mmCIF file of N, CA and C in Angstrom:
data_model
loop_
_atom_site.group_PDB
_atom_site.id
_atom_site.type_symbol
_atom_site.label_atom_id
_atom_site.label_comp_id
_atom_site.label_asym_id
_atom_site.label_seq_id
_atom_site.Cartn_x
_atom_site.Cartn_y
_atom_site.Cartn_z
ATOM 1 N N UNK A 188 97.120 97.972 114.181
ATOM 2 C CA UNK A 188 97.831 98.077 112.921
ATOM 3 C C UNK A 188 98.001 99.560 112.578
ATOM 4 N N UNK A 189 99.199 99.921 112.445
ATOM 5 C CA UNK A 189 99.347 101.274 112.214
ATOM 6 C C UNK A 189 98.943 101.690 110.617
ATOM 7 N N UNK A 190 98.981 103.012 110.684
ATOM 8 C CA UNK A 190 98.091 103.111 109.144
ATOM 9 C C UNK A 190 98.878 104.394 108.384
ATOM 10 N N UNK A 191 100.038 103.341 107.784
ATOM 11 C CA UNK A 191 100.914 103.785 107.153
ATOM 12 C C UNK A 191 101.426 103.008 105.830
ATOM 13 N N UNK A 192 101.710 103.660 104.807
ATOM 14 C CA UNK A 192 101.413 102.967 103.524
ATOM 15 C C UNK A 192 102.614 102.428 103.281
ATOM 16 N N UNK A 193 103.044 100.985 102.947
ATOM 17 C CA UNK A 193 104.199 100.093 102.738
ATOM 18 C C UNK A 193 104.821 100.524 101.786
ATOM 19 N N UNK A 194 104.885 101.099 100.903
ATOM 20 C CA UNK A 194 105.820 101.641 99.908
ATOM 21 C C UNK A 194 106.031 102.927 99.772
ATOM 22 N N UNK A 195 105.433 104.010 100.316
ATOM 23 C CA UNK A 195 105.519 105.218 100.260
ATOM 24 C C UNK A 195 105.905 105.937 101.575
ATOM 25 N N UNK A 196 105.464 104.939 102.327
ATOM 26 C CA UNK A 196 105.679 105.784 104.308
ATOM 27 C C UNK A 196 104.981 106.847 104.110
ATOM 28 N N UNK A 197 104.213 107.102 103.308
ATOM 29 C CA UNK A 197 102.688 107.937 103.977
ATOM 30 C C UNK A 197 101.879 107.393 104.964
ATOM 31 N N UNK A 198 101.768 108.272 106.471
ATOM 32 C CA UNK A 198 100.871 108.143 107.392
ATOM 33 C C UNK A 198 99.882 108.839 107.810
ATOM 34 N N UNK A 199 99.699 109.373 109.205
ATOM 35 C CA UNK A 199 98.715 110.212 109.366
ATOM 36 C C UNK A 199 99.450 111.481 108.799
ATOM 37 N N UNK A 200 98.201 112.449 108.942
ATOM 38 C CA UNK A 200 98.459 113.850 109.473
ATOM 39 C C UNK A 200 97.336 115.216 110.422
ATOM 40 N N UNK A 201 98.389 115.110 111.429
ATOM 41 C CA UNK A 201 97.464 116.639 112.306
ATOM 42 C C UNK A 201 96.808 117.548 111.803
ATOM 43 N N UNK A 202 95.872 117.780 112.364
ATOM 44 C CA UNK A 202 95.396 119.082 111.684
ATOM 45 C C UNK A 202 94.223 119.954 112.748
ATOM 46 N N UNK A 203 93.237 120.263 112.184
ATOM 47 C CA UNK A 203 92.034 121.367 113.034
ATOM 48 C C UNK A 203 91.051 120.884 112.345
ATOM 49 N N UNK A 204 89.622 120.838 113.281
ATOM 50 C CA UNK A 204 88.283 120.561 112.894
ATOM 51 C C UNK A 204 87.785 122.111 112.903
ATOM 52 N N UNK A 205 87.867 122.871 112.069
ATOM 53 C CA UNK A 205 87.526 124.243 112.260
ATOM 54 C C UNK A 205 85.923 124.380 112.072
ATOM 55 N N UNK A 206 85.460 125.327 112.872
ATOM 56 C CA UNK A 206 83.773 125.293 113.140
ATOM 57 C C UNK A 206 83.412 126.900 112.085
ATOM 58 N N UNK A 207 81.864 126.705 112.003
ATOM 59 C CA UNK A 207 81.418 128.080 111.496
ATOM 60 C C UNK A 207 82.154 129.238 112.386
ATOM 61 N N UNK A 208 81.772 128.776 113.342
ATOM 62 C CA UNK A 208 82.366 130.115 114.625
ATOM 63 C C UNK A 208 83.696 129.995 114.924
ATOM 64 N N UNK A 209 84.332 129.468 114.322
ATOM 65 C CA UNK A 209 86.121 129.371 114.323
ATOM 66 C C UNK A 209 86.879 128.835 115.403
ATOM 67 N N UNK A 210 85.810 127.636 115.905
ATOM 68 C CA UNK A 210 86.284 127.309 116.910
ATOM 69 C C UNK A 210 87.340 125.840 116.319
ATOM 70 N N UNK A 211 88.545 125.589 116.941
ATOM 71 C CA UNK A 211 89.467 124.770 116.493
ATOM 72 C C UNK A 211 89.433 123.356 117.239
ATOM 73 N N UNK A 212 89.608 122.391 116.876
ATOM 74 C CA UNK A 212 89.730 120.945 117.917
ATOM 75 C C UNK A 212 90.258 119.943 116.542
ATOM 76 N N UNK A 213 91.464 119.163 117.313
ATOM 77 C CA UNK A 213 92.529 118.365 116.885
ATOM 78 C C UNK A 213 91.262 117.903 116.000
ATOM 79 N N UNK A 214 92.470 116.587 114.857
ATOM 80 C CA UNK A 214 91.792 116.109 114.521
ATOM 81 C C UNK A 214 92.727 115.137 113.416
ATOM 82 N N UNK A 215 92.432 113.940 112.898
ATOM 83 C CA UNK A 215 93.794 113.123 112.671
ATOM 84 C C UNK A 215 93.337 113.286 110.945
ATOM 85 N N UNK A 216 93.704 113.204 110.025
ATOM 86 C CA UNK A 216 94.152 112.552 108.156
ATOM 87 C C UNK A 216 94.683 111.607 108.520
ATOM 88 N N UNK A 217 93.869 110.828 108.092
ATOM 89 C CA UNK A 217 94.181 109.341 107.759
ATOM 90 C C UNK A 217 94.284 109.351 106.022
ATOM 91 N N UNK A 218 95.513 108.321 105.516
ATOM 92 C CA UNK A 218 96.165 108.248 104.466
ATOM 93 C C UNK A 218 94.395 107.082 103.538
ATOM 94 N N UNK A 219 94.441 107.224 102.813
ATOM 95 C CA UNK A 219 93.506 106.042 102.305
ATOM 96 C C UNK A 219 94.100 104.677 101.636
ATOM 97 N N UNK A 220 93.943 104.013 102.891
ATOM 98 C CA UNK A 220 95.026 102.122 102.863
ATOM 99 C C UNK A 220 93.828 101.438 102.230
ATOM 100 N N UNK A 221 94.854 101.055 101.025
ATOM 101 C CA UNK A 221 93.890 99.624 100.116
ATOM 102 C C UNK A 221 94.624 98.375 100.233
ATOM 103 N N UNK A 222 94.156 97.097 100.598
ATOM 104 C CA UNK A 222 94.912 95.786 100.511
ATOM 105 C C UNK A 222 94.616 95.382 99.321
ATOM 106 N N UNK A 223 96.322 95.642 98.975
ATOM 107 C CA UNK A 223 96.589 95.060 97.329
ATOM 108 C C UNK A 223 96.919 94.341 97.300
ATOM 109 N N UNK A 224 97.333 93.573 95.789
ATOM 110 C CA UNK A 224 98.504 92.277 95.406
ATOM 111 C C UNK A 224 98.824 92.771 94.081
ATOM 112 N N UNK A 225 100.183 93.111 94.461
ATOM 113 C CA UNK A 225 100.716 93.658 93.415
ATOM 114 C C UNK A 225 101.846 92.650 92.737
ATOM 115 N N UNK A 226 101.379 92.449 91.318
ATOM 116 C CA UNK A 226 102.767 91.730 90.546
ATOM 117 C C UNK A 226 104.267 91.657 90.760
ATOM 118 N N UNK A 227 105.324 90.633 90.484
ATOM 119 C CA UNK A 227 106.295 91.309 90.095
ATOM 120 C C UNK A 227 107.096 90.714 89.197
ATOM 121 N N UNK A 228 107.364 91.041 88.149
ATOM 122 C CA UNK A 228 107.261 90.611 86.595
ATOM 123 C C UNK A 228 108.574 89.851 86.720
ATOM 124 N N UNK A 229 109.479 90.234 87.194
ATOM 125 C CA UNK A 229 110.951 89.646 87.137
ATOM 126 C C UNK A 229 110.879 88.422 88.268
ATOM 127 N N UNK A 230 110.504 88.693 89.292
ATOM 128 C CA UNK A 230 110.073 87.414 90.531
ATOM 129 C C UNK A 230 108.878 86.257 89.837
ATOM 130 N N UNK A 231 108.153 86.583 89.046
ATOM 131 C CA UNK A 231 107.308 85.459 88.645
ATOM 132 C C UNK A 231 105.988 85.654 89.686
ATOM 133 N N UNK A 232 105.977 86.474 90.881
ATOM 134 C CA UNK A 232 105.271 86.518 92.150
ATOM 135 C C UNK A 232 104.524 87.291 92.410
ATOM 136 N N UNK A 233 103.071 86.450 92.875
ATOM 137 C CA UNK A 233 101.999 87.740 93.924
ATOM 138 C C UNK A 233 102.302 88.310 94.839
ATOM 139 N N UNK A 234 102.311 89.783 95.194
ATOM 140 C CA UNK A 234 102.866 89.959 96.936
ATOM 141 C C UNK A 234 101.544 90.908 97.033
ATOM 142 N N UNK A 235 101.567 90.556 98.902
ATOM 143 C CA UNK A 235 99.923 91.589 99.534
ATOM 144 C C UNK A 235 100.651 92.405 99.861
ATOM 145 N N UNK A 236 100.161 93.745 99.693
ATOM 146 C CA UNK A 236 100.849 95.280 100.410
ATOM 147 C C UNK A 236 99.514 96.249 101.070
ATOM 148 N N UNK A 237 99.910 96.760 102.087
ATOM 149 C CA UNK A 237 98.826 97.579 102.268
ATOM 150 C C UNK A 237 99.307 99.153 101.986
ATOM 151 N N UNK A 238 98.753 99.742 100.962
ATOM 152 C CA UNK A 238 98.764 100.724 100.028
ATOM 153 C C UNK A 238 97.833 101.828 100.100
ATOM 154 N N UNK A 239 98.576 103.258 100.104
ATOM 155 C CA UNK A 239 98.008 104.413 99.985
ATOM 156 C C UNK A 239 97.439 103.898 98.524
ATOM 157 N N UNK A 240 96.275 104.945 97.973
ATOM 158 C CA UNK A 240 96.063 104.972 96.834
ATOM 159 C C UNK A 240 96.863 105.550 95.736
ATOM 160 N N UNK A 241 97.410 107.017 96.827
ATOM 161 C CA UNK A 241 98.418 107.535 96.186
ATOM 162 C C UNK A 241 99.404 106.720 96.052
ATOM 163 N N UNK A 242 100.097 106.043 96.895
ATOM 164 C CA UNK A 242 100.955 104.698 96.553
ATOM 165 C C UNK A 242 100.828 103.995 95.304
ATOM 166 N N UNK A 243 99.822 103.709 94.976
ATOM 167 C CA UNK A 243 99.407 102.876 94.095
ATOM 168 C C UNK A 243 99.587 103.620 92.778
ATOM 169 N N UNK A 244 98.758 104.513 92.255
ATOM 170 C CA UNK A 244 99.358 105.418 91.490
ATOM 171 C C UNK A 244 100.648 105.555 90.965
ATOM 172 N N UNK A 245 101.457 105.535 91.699
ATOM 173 C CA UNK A 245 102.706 105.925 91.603
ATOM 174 C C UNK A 245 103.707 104.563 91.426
ATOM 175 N N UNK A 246 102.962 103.756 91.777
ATOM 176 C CA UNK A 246 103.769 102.554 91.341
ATOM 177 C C UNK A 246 103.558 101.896 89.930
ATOM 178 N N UNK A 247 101.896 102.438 89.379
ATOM 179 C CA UNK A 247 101.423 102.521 88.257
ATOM 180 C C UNK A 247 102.238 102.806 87.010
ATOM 181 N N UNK A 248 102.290 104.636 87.571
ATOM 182 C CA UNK A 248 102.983 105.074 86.753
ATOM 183 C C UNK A 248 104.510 104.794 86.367
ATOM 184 N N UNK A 249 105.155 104.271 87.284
ATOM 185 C CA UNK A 249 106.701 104.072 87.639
ATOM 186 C C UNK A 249 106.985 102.805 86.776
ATOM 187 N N UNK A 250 105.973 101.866 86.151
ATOM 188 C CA UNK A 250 106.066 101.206 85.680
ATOM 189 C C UNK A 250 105.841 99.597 86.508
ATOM 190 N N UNK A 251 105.462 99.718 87.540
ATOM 191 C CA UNK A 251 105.281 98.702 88.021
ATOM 192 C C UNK A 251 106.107 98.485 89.390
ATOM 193 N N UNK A 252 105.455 97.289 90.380
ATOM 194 C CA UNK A 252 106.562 96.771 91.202
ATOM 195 C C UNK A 252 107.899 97.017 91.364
ATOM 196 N N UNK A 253 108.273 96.123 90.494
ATOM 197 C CA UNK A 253 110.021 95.943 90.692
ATOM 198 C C UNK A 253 110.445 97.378 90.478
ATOM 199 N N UNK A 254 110.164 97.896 89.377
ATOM 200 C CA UNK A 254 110.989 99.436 88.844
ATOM 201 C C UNK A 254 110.667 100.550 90.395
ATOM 202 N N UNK A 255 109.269 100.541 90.785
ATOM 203 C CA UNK A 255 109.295 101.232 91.942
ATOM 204 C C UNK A 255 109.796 101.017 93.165
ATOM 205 N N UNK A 256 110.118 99.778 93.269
ATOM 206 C CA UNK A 256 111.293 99.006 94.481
ATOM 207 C C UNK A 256 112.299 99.624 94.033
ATOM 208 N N UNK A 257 113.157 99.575 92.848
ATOM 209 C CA UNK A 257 114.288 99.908 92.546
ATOM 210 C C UNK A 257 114.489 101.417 92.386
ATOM 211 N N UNK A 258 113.710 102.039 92.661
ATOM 212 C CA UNK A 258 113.776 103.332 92.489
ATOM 213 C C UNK A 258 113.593 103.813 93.857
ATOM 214 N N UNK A 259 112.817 103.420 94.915
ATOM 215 C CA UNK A 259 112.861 104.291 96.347
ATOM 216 C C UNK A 259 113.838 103.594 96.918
ATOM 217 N N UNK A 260 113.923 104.775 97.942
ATOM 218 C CA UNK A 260 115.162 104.734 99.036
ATOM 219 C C UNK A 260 114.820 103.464 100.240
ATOM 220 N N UNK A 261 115.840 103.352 100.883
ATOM 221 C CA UNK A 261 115.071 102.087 101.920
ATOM 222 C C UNK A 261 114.021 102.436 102.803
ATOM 223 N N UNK A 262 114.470 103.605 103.330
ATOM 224 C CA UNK A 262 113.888 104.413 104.537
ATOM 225 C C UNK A 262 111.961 104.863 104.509
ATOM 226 N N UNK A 263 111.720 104.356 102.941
ATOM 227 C CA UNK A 263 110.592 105.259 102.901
ATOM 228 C C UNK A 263 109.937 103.554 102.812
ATOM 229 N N UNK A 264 110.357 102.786 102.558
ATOM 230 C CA UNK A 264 109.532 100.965 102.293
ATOM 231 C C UNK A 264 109.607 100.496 103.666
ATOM 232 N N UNK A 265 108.821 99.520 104.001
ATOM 233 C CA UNK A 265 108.115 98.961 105.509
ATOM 234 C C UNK A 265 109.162 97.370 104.812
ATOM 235 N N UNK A 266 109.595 96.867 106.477
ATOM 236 C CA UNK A 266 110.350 96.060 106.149
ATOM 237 C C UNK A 266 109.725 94.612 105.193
ATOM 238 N N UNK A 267 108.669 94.349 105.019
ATOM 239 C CA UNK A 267 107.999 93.433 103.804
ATOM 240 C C UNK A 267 108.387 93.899 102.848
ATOM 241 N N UNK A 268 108.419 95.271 102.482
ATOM 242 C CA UNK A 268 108.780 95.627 101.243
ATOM 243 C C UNK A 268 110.329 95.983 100.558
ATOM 244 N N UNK A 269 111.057 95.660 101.823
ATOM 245 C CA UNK A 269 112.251 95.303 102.504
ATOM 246 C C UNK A 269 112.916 94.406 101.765
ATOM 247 N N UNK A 270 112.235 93.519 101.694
ATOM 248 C CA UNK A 270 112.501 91.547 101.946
ATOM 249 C C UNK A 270 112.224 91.786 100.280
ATOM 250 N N UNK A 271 111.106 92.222 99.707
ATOM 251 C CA UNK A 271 110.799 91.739 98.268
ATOM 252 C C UNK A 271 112.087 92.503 97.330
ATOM 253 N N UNK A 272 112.644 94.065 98.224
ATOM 254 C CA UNK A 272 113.513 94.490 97.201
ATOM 255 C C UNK A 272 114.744 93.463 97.327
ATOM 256 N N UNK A 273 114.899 92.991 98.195
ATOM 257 C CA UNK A 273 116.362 92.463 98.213
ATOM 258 C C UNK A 273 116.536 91.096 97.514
ATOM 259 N N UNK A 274 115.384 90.312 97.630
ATOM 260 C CA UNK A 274 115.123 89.176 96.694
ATOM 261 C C UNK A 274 115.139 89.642 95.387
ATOM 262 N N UNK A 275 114.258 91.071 94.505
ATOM 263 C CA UNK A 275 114.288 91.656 93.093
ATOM 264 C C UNK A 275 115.890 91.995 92.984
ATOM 265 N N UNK A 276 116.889 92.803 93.607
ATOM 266 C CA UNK A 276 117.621 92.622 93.384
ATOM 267 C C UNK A 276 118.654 91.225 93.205
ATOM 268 N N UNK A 277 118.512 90.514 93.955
ATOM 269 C CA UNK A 277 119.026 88.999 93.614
ATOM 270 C C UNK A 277 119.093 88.418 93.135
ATOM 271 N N UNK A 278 117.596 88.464 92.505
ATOM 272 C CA UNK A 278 117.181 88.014 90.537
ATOM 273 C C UNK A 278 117.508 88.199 89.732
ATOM 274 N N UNK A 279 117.683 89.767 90.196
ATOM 275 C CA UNK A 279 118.377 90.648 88.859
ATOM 276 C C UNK A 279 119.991 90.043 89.014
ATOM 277 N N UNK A 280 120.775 90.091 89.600
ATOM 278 C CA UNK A 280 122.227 89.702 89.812
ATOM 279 C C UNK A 280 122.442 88.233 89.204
ATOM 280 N N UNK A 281 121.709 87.836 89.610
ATOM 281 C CA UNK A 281 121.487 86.610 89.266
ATOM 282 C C UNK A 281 121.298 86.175 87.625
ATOM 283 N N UNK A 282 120.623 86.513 87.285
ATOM 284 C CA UNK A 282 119.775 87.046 85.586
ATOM 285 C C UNK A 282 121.179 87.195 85.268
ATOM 286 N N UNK A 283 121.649 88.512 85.707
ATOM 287 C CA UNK A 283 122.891 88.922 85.203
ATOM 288 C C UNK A 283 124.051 87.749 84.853
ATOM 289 N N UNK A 284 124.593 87.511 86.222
ATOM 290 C CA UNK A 284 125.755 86.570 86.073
ATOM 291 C C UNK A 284 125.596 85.534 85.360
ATOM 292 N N UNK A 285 124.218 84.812 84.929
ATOM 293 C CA UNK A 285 124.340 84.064 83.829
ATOM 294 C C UNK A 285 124.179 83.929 82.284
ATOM 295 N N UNK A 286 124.053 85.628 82.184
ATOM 296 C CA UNK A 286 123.698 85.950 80.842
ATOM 297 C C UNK A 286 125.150 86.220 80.693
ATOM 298 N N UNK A 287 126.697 86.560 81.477
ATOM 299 C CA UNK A 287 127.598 87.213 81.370
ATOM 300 C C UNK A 287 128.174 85.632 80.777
#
């Protein structure tokens, strides 16, 4: 399982294990993945995501699920998170055309 965060596309990152004596050797950042279930107020629905913390945060603040679906680009969401924007949008269209 790769260890990259479903709503943010935060993954690893490279870096150096630097020593007292300055000696250098690779070394990986790993993102910190929490298995969530995050709401989504307009769907009625639980969904599982596996989530940076920083992810999480930010979906916090953004106001939630749906608003942070509707606000990132496709490229940065894992295709699960894919599937839930295109259903939130559908709802919403939907919502729409019968309130019109």
């Amino acid at each position: 399982m790769s260890r990259i965060c479903e709503l943010t596309g935060k993954g690893r990152q490279v870096g150096n294990n630097v020593s007292h004596a300055n000696n250098k050797t690779k070394r990986v950042f790993l993102p910190n993945l929490q298995n969530v279930t995050l709401l989504s107020e307009k769907l009625d629905r639980a969904f599982k995501f596996r989530v940076s913390t920083h992810g999480l945060r930010s979906v916090e603040h953004n106001g939630g699920l749906d608003n942070w679906l509707l606000k990132t680009r496709d490229e940065k969401l894992s295709t699960r998170a894919l599937k839930v924007k295109r259903e939130l949008k559908k709802a919403l269209n939907d919502s729409g055309a019968e309130a019109a």
